[in-house]
mmCIF file of C-alpha atoms in Angstrom:
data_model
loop_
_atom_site.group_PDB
_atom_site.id
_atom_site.type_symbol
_atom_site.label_atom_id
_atom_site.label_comp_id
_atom_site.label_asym_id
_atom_site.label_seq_id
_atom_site.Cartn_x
_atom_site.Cartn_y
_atom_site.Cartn_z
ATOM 1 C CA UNK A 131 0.000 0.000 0.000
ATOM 2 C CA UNK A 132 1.239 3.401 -0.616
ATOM 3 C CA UNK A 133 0.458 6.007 1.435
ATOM 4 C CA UNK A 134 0.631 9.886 0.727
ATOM 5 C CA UNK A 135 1.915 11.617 3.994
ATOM 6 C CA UNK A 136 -0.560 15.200 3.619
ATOM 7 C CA UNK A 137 0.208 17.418 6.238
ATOM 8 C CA UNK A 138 -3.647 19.206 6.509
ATOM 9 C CA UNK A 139 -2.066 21.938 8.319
ATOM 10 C CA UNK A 140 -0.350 23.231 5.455
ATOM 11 C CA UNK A 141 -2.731 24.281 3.255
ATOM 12 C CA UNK A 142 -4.776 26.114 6.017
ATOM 13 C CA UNK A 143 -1.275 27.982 6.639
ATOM 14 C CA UNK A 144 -0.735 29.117 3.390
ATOM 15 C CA UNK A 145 -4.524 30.405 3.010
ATOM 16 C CA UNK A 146 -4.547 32.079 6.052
ATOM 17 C CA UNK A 147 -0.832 33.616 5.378
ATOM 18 C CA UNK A 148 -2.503 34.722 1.739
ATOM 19 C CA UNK A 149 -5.279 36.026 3.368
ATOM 20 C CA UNK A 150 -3.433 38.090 5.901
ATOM 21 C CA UNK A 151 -1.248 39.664 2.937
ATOM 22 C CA UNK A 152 -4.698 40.354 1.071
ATOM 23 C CA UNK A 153 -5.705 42.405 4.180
ATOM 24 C CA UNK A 154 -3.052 44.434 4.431
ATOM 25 C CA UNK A 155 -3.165 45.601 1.139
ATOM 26 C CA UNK A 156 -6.490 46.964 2.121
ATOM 27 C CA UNK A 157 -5.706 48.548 5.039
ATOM 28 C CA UNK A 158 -5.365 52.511 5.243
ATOM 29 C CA UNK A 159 -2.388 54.553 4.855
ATOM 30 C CA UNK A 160 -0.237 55.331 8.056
ATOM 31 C CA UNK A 161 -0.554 58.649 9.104
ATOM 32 C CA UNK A 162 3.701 59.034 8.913
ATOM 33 C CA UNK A 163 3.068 59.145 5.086
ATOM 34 C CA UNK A 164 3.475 62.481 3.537
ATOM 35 C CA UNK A 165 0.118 63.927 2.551
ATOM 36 C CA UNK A 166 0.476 64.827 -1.211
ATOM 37 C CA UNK A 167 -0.622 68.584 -2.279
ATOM 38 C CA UNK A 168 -3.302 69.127 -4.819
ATOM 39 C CA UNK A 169 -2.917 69.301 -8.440
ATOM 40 C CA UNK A 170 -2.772 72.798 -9.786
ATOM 41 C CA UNK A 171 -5.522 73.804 -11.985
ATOM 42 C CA UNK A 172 -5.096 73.442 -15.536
ATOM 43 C CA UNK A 173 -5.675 76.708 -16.663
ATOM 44 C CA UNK A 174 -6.684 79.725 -14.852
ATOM 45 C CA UNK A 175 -9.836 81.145 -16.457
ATOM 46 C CA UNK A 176 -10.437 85.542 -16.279
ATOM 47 C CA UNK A 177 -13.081 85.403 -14.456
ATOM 48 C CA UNK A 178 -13.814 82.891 -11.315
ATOM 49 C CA UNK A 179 -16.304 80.146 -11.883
ATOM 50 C CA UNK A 180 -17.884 81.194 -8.859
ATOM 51 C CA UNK A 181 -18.126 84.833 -7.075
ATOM 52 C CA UNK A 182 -19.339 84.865 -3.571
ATOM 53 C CA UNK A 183 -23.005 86.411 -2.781
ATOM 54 C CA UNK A 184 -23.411 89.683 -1.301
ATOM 55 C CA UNK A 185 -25.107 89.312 2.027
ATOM 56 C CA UNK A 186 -28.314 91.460 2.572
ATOM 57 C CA UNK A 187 -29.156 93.541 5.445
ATOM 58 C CA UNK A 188 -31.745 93.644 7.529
ATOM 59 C CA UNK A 189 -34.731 95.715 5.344
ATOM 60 C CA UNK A 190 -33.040 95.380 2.018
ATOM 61 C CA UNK A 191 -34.851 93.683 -0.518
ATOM 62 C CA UNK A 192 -32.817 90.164 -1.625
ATOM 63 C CA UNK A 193 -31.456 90.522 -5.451
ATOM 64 C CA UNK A 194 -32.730 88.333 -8.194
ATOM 65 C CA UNK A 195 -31.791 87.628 -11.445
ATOM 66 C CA UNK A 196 -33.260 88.642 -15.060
ATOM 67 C CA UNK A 197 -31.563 86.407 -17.322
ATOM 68 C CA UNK A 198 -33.808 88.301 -19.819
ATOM 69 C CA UNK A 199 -32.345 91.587 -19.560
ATOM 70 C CA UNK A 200 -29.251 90.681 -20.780
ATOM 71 C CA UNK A 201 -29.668 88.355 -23.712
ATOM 72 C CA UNK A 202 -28.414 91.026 -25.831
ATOM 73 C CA UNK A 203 -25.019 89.758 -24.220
ATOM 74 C CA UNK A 204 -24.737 86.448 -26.263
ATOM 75 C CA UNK A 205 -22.333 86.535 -28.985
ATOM 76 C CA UNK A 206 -19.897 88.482 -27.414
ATOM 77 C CA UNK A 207 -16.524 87.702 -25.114
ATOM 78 C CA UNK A 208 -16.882 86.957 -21.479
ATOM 79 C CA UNK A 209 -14.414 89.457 -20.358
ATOM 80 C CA UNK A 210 -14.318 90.835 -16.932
ATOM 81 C CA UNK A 211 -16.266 94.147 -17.989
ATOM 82 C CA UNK A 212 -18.878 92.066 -19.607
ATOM 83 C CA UNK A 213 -19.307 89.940 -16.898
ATOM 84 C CA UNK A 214 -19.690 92.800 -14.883
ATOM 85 C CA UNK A 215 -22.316 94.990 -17.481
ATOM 86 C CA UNK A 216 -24.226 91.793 -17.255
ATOM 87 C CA UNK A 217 -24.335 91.346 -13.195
ATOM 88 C CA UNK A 218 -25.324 94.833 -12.682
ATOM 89 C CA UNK A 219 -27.736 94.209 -15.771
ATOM 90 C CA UNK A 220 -29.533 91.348 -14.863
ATOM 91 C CA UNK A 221 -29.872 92.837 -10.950
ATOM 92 C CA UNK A 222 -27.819 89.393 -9.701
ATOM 93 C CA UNK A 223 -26.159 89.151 -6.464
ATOM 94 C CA UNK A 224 -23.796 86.392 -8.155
ATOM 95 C CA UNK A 225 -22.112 85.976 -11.594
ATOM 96 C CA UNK A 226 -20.184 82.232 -12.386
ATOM 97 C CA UNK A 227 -18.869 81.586 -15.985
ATOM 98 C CA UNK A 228 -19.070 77.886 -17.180
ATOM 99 C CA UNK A 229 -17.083 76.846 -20.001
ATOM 100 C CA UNK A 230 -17.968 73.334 -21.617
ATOM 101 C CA UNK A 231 -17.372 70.642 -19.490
ATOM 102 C CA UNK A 232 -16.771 72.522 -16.381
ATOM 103 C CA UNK A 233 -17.917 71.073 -13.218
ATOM 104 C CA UNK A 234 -20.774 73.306 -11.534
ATOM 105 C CA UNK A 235 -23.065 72.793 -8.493
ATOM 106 C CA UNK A 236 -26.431 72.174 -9.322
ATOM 107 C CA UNK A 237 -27.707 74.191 -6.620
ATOM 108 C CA UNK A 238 -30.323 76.734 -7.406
ATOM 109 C CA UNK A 239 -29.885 80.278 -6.533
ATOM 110 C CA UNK A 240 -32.400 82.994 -7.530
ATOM 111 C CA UNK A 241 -29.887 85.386 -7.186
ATOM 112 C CA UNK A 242 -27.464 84.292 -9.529
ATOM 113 C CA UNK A 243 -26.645 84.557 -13.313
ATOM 114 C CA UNK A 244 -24.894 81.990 -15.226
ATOM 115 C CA UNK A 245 -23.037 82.506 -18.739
ATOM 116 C CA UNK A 246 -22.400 79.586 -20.464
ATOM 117 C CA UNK A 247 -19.428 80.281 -22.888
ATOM 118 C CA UNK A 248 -17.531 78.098 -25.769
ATOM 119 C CA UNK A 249 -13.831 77.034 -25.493
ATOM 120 C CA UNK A 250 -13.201 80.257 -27.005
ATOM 121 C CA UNK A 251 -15.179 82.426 -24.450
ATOM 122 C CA UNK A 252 -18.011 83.453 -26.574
ATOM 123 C CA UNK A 253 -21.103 83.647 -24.400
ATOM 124 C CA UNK A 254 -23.750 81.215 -25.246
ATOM 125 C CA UNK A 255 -26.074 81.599 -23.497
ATOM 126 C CA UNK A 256 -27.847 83.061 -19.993
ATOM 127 C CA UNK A 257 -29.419 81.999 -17.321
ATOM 128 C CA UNK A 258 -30.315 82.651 -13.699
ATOM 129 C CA UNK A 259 -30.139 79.816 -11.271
#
């Protein structure tokens, strides 16, 4: 008869060594790691994306916006006086310019006017929100 000496206890030591290497490849970074600094933007637009609101005081009407008042706007380059015409314009309290593809909250705000531009800068369109 020929017998084939197993030893059961090593396979369970090599699954439970695998396992504890599988573990600690999960586990989180130490906190002697150096934290790594954010990428730069790619490219710094004229105008911010987002301008903060003006805060109103007490017995002052809030602002809203009238995307309609400045439709006359589209067509032209979102430069920083245009952007301004068409915040004092549209009676907003907030401006952000939104090229194609640009990440944007989807937050509503009655007091705030977005242009929606081209790669170029050309203003497409307007609209409060």
């Amino acid at each position: 008869m020929i017998r084939c000496n197993r030893h059961p206890a090593l396979p369970l030591s090599l699954l439970s060594a695998s396992l504890v290497l599988l573990l600690g490849a999960c586990a989180p970074k130490s906190e002697s790691s150096p934290v790594a600094e954010p990428a730069a933007p790619a490219e710094t637009a004229a105008t911010p994306a987002v301008e903060p609101a003006t805060t109103v005081d007490a017995g002052e009407t809030p602002r809203t916006c009238n995307a309609d008042a400045v439709q006359a706007l589209v067509g032209q380059e979102a430069t920083e006086a245009v952007v301004a015409q068409a915040t004092a314009d549209s009676g907003s309290a907030s401006v952000r310019v939104l090229k194609p593809g640009q990440a944007a909250t989807m937050d509503f705000r009655q007091d705030r006017l977005n242009i929606l531009t081209d790669d170029a800068g050309v203003i497409e369109q307007l609209n409060c929100g």
